[in-house]
C-alpha cells in the first residue's frame, strides 16, 4: 500500500506559487473538448474582432480570478467535502481558462498583462473568505458564479453577430457556472450580507474595464 505523501508548509507554498505562475502567465490545458469544436470561423471586421477579443480577455481574466479564489478558499477549508467541491470547480474553471486562451489566439490577441495582480488579489480574498468557515466559503462561490453568469449573458448579447465560436464557448461556461452555484447552495452556502456582494460587483466592474483594454 502506497503511503500518501505529506507536504510541508514550504512544499505547499512552492506548489501554490507554481500554480499561480502557470495560471496567470502560462497556457492552460483543458480536460474537456473545446465547445467551439467545428463551429465555422467567420471573418470579422477589425472593430468587431477587437471587440470580441476584449470580451474574451475579460472572460479569461475572470477565470484566472476564479481559479485563485477557489484555490485560496480550498487551502483553508475545514471540511474535506467543501475542499473537494472547490477543487472540482477550480478544475472546470481551468477548462474555461484554456478555451478563452485558445479563442484569444484565434482572434490574434492575448490575455491581460495584469493577470498576476488579479490572481494575487483573488487568492487573498479566497483565503479570507475561507477563514470565516465553510458556509461563507460556499456563499462566495454562489455569489461569484451568479455574477459571472450575468456578465456572460451580457457578453452573449454583445458579441459581434458573426462570432459563433466565442458564443459556443460562453454558453458552456455559463451552464457550468450555474451548476457550480447550484451545487454550492445545496451544500449549505450562506447568503452573503451587504456590502459584500456590492463590493464584489464593483471589483468585477473594475477588472472588466481594465482587462477589456489589455
mmCIF file of C-alpha atoms in Angstrom:
data_model
loop_
_atom_site.group_PDB
_atom_site.id
_atom_site.type_symbol
_atom_site.label_atom_id
_atom_site.label_comp_id
_atom_site.label_asym_id
_atom_site.label_seq_id
_atom_site.Cartn_x
_atom_site.Cartn_y
_atom_site.Cartn_z
ATOM 1 C CA UNK A 1 0.000 0.000 0.000
ATOM 2 C CA UNK A 2 1.453 3.349 -1.049
ATOM 3 C CA UNK A 3 1.524 5.995 1.667
ATOM 4 C CA UNK A 4 0.036 9.381 0.881
ATOM 5 C CA UNK A 5 2.752 11.992 0.676
ATOM 6 C CA UNK A 6 2.601 14.674 3.328
ATOM 7 C CA UNK A 7 3.658 18.098 2.097
ATOM 8 C CA UNK A 8 5.439 20.551 4.355
ATOM 9 C CA UNK A 9 4.226 24.174 4.532
ATOM 10 C CA UNK A 10 7.164 25.131 2.283
ATOM 11 C CA UNK A 11 6.196 22.424 -0.234
ATOM 12 C CA UNK A 12 2.638 23.722 -0.327
ATOM 13 C CA UNK A 13 3.855 27.308 -0.732
ATOM 14 C CA UNK A 14 6.025 26.314 -3.705
ATOM 15 C CA UNK A 15 3.154 24.350 -5.286
ATOM 16 C CA UNK A 16 0.781 27.296 -4.884
ATOM 17 C CA UNK A 17 3.361 29.697 -6.343
ATOM 18 C CA UNK A 18 3.942 27.434 -9.353
ATOM 19 C CA UNK A 19 0.197 27.190 -9.912
ATOM 20 C CA UNK A 20 -0.148 30.972 -9.686
ATOM 21 C CA UNK A 21 2.512 31.473 -12.347
ATOM 22 C CA UNK A 22 1.060 28.784 -14.595
ATOM 23 C CA UNK A 23 -2.479 30.145 -14.307
ATOM 24 C CA UNK A 24 -1.713 33.839 -14.706
ATOM 25 C CA UNK A 25 1.125 33.634 -17.253
ATOM 26 C CA UNK A 26 1.050 30.156 -18.821
ATOM 27 C CA UNK A 27 -1.189 28.289 -21.250
ATOM 28 C CA UNK A 28 -3.898 26.236 -19.539
ATOM 29 C CA UNK A 29 -4.837 22.781 -20.832
ATOM 30 C CA UNK A 30 -8.462 21.685 -20.877
ATOM 31 C CA UNK A 31 -9.679 18.225 -19.946
ATOM 32 C CA UNK A 32 -12.867 18.634 -21.981
ATOM 33 C CA UNK A 33 -13.127 19.365 -25.718
ATOM 34 C CA UNK A 34 -13.458 22.992 -26.751
ATOM 35 C CA UNK A 35 -17.201 23.751 -27.169
ATOM 36 C CA UNK A 36 -16.431 25.736 -30.329
ATOM 37 C CA UNK A 37 -15.439 22.415 -31.892
ATOM 38 C CA UNK A 38 -16.330 22.510 -35.578
ATOM 39 C CA UNK A 39 -18.206 25.822 -35.415
ATOM 40 C CA UNK A 40 -17.035 27.669 -38.527
ATOM 41 C CA UNK A 41 -14.776 30.691 -38.170
ATOM 42 C CA UNK A 42 -16.279 33.656 -39.979
ATOM 43 C CA UNK A 43 -14.164 36.639 -40.967
ATOM 44 C CA UNK A 44 -14.777 39.600 -38.661
ATOM 45 C CA UNK A 45 -14.167 43.243 -39.467
ATOM 46 C CA UNK A 46 -11.285 44.681 -37.446
ATOM 47 C CA UNK A 47 -13.519 46.622 -34.994
ATOM 48 C CA UNK A 48 -15.632 43.512 -34.386
ATOM 49 C CA UNK A 49 -12.547 41.338 -33.924
ATOM 50 C CA UNK A 50 -11.066 43.780 -31.405
ATOM 51 C CA UNK A 51 -14.368 43.958 -29.520
ATOM 52 C CA UNK A 52 -14.661 40.156 -29.409
ATOM 53 C CA UNK A 53 -11.062 39.909 -28.205
ATOM 54 C CA UNK A 54 -11.728 42.456 -25.466
ATOM 55 C CA UNK A 55 -14.715 40.472 -24.211
ATOM 56 C CA UNK A 56 -12.844 37.164 -24.324
ATOM 57 C CA UNK A 57 -9.907 38.780 -22.498
ATOM 58 C CA UNK A 58 -12.342 39.784 -19.734
ATOM 59 C CA UNK A 59 -13.579 36.201 -19.556
ATOM 60 C CA UNK A 60 -10.033 34.849 -19.500
ATOM 61 C CA UNK A 61 -9.120 37.185 -16.632
ATOM 62 C CA UNK A 62 -12.329 36.206 -14.850
ATOM 63 C CA UNK A 63 -11.248 32.578 -14.987
ATOM 64 C CA UNK A 64 -7.818 33.485 -13.608
ATOM 65 C CA UNK A 65 -9.602 35.180 -10.689
ATOM 66 C CA UNK A 66 -11.942 32.208 -10.194
ATOM 67 C CA UNK A 67 -9.009 29.793 -10.071
ATOM 68 C CA UNK A 68 -7.260 31.918 -7.469
ATOM 69 C CA UNK A 69 -10.404 32.472 -5.410
ATOM 70 C CA UNK A 70 -11.341 28.790 -5.236
ATOM 71 C CA UNK A 71 -7.820 27.552 -4.550
ATOM 72 C CA UNK A 72 -7.381 30.170 -1.838
ATOM 73 C CA UNK A 73 -10.636 29.009 -0.274
ATOM 74 C CA UNK A 74 -9.690 25.333 -0.636
ATOM 75 C CA UNK A 75 -6.351 25.960 1.086
ATOM 76 C CA UNK A 76 -8.112 26.853 4.348
ATOM 77 C CA UNK A 77 -11.387 24.896 4.002
ATOM 78 C CA UNK A 78 -12.176 22.979 7.184
ATOM 79 C CA UNK A 79 -14.336 20.244 5.676
ATOM 80 C CA UNK A 80 -12.991 17.737 3.140
ATOM 81 C CA UNK A 81 -16.222 17.765 1.105
ATOM 82 C CA UNK A 82 -16.071 21.567 0.821
ATOM 83 C CA UNK A 83 -12.425 21.361 -0.228
ATOM 84 C CA UNK A 84 -13.255 18.774 -2.902
ATOM 85 C CA UNK A 85 -16.148 20.926 -4.143
ATOM 86 C CA UNK A 86 -13.853 23.923 -4.522
ATOM 87 C CA UNK A 87 -11.108 21.919 -6.200
ATOM 88 C CA UNK A 88 -13.580 20.403 -8.668
ATOM 89 C CA UNK A 89 -14.951 23.843 -9.527
ATOM 90 C CA UNK A 90 -11.390 25.105 -9.985
ATOM 91 C CA UNK A 91 -10.651 22.265 -12.416
ATOM 92 C CA UNK A 92 -13.647 23.165 -14.577
ATOM 93 C CA UNK A 93 -12.523 26.782 -14.459
ATOM 94 C CA UNK A 94 -9.204 25.539 -15.908
ATOM 95 C CA UNK A 95 -11.155 24.279 -18.914
ATOM 96 C CA UNK A 96 -12.736 27.713 -19.274
ATOM 97 C CA UNK A 97 -9.329 29.358 -18.987
ATOM 98 C CA UNK A 98 -7.920 27.164 -21.756
ATOM 99 C CA UNK A 99 -10.895 27.735 -24.070
ATOM 100 C CA UNK A 100 -10.733 31.518 -23.608
ATOM 101 C CA UNK A 101 -6.976 31.452 -24.211
ATOM 102 C CA UNK A 102 -7.469 29.469 -27.415
ATOM 103 C CA UNK A 103 -10.118 31.901 -28.619
ATOM 104 C CA UNK A 104 -7.906 34.915 -27.897
ATOM 105 C CA UNK A 105 -5.172 33.354 -30.048
ATOM 106 C CA UNK A 106 -7.696 32.773 -32.851
ATOM 107 C CA UNK A 107 -8.624 36.463 -32.608
ATOM 108 C CA UNK A 108 -4.939 37.449 -32.868
ATOM 109 C CA UNK A 109 -4.980 38.790 -29.325
ATOM 110 C CA UNK A 110 -3.534 37.924 -25.918
ATOM 111 C CA UNK A 111 -4.502 37.654 -22.228
ATOM 112 C CA UNK A 112 -4.343 40.647 -19.903
ATOM 113 C CA UNK A 113 -0.865 41.666 -18.755
ATOM 114 C CA UNK A 114 -2.355 42.320 -15.302
ATOM 115 C CA UNK A 115 -3.406 38.709 -14.669
ATOM 116 C CA UNK A 116 -0.731 38.087 -11.975
ATOM 117 C CA UNK A 117 -2.113 41.014 -9.957
ATOM 118 C CA UNK A 118 -5.696 39.788 -10.313
ATOM 119 C CA UNK A 119 -4.610 36.293 -9.280
ATOM 120 C CA UNK A 120 -2.852 37.547 -6.142
ATOM 121 C CA UNK A 121 -5.802 39.687 -5.080
ATOM 122 C CA UNK A 122 -8.359 36.942 -5.696
ATOM 123 C CA UNK A 123 -6.291 34.354 -3.833
ATOM 124 C CA UNK A 124 -6.093 36.654 -0.816
ATOM 125 C CA UNK A 125 -9.880 37.167 -0.919
ATOM 126 C CA UNK A 126 -10.356 33.396 -1.145
ATOM 127 C CA UNK A 127 -8.217 32.766 1.925
ATOM 128 C CA UNK A 128 -10.047 35.498 3.866
ATOM 129 C CA UNK A 129 -13.416 34.021 2.879
ATOM 130 C CA UNK A 130 -12.330 30.502 3.778
ATOM 131 C CA UNK A 131 -11.174 31.515 7.220
ATOM 132 C CA UNK A 132 -14.727 32.600 8.049
ATOM 133 C CA UNK A 133 -15.926 28.990 7.744
ATOM 134 C CA UNK A 134 -17.247 26.649 5.093
ATOM 135 C CA UNK A 135 -20.743 28.165 4.909
ATOM 136 C CA UNK A 136 -19.232 31.539 3.996
ATOM 137 C CA UNK A 137 -16.778 29.777 1.694
ATOM 138 C CA UNK A 138 -19.637 28.311 -0.302
ATOM 139 C CA UNK A 139 -21.535 31.596 -0.129
ATOM 140 C CA UNK A 140 -18.682 33.259 -2.002
ATOM 141 C CA UNK A 141 -18.914 30.530 -4.634
ATOM 142 C CA UNK A 142 -22.614 31.201 -5.142
ATOM 143 C CA UNK A 143 -22.249 34.982 -5.351
ATOM 144 C CA UNK A 144 -19.212 34.746 -7.644
ATOM 145 C CA UNK A 145 -20.916 32.329 -10.019
ATOM 146 C CA UNK A 146 -24.189 34.294 -10.154
ATOM 147 C CA UNK A 147 -22.302 37.472 -11.027
ATOM 148 C CA UNK A 148 -20.263 35.620 -13.664
ATOM 149 C CA UNK A 149 -23.474 34.177 -15.139
ATOM 150 C CA UNK A 150 -24.837 37.700 -15.508
ATOM 151 C CA UNK A 151 -21.802 39.085 -17.310
ATOM 152 C CA UNK A 152 -21.581 36.017 -19.579
ATOM 153 C CA UNK A 153 -25.189 36.606 -20.606
ATOM 154 C CA UNK A 154 -24.300 40.238 -21.329
ATOM 155 C CA UNK A 155 -21.366 39.119 -23.479
ATOM 156 C CA UNK A 156 -23.534 36.628 -25.361
ATOM 157 C CA UNK A 157 -25.770 39.543 -26.308
ATOM 158 C CA UNK A 158 -22.981 41.971 -27.233
ATOM 159 C CA UNK A 159 -20.524 39.763 -29.143
ATOM 160 C CA UNK A 160 -20.371 40.576 -32.881
ATOM 161 C CA UNK A 161 -23.175 38.764 -34.767
ATOM 162 C CA UNK A 162 -20.759 36.515 -36.696
ATOM 163 C CA UNK A 163 -18.711 35.337 -33.715
ATOM 164 C CA UNK A 164 -20.401 31.993 -33.068
ATOM 165 C CA UNK A 165 -17.175 30.356 -31.898
ATOM 166 C CA UNK A 166 -16.955 32.680 -28.899
ATOM 167 C CA UNK A 167 -20.678 32.210 -28.233
ATOM 168 C CA UNK A 168 -20.329 28.430 -28.154
ATOM 169 C CA UNK A 169 -17.613 28.730 -25.508
ATOM 170 C CA UNK A 170 -19.536 31.234 -23.392
ATOM 171 C CA UNK A 171 -22.753 29.167 -23.446
ATOM 172 C CA UNK A 172 -20.927 26.172 -21.991
ATOM 173 C CA UNK A 173 -19.164 28.354 -19.433
ATOM 174 C CA UNK A 174 -22.487 29.885 -18.366
ATOM 175 C CA UNK A 175 -24.045 26.449 -17.857
ATOM 176 C CA UNK A 176 -21.038 25.339 -15.798
ATOM 177 C CA UNK A 177 -21.167 28.447 -13.607
ATOM 178 C CA UNK A 178 -24.876 27.915 -12.905
ATOM 179 C CA UNK A 179 -24.174 24.299 -11.933
ATOM 180 C CA UNK A 180 -21.359 25.350 -9.577
ATOM 181 C CA UNK A 181 -23.649 27.873 -7.865
ATOM 182 C CA UNK A 182 -26.500 25.363 -7.527
ATOM 183 C CA UNK A 183 -24.157 22.743 -6.060
ATOM 184 C CA UNK A 184 -22.757 25.234 -3.543
ATOM 185 C CA UNK A 185 -26.268 26.229 -2.461
ATOM 186 C CA UNK A 186 -27.208 22.585 -1.945
ATOM 187 C CA UNK A 187 -24.007 22.039 0.053
ATOM 188 C CA UNK A 188 -25.006 24.663 2.633
ATOM 189 C CA UNK A 189 -23.850 28.039 1.303
ATOM 190 C CA UNK A 190 -24.706 31.045 3.443
ATOM 191 C CA UNK A 191 -26.168 34.169 1.869
ATOM 192 C CA UNK A 192 -23.516 36.888 1.904
ATOM 193 C CA UNK A 193 -24.636 40.075 3.687
ATOM 194 C CA UNK A 194 -24.265 43.523 2.227
ATOM 195 C CA UNK A 195 -21.998 45.227 1.387
ATOM 196 C CA UNK A 196 -20.023 42.140 0.306
ATOM 197 C CA UNK A 197 -21.990 41.395 -2.925
ATOM 198 C CA UNK A 198 -21.876 45.066 -3.895
ATOM 199 C CA UNK A 199 -18.124 45.263 -3.283
ATOM 200 C CA UNK A 200 -17.636 42.094 -5.342
ATOM 201 C CA UNK A 201 -19.640 43.635 -8.185
ATOM 202 C CA UNK A 202 -17.612 46.852 -8.060
ATOM 203 C CA UNK A 203 -14.353 44.885 -8.100
ATOM 204 C CA UNK A 204 -15.622 42.891 -11.069
ATOM 205 C CA UNK A 205 -16.553 46.077 -12.909
ATOM 206 C CA UNK A 206 -13.028 47.438 -12.409
ATOM 207 C CA UNK A 207 -11.481 44.164 -13.601
ATOM 208 C CA UNK A 208 -13.650 44.174 -16.737
ATOM 209 C CA UNK A 209 -12.754 47.766 -17.607
ATOM 210 C CA UNK A 210 -9.019 47.090 -17.252
ATOM 211 C CA UNK A 211 -8.993 43.652 -18.928
ATOM 212 C CA UNK A 212 -11.003 44.803 -21.958
ATOM 213 C CA UNK A 213 -8.210 47.210 -22.883
ATOM 214 C CA UNK A 214 -5.337 44.897 -22.048
#
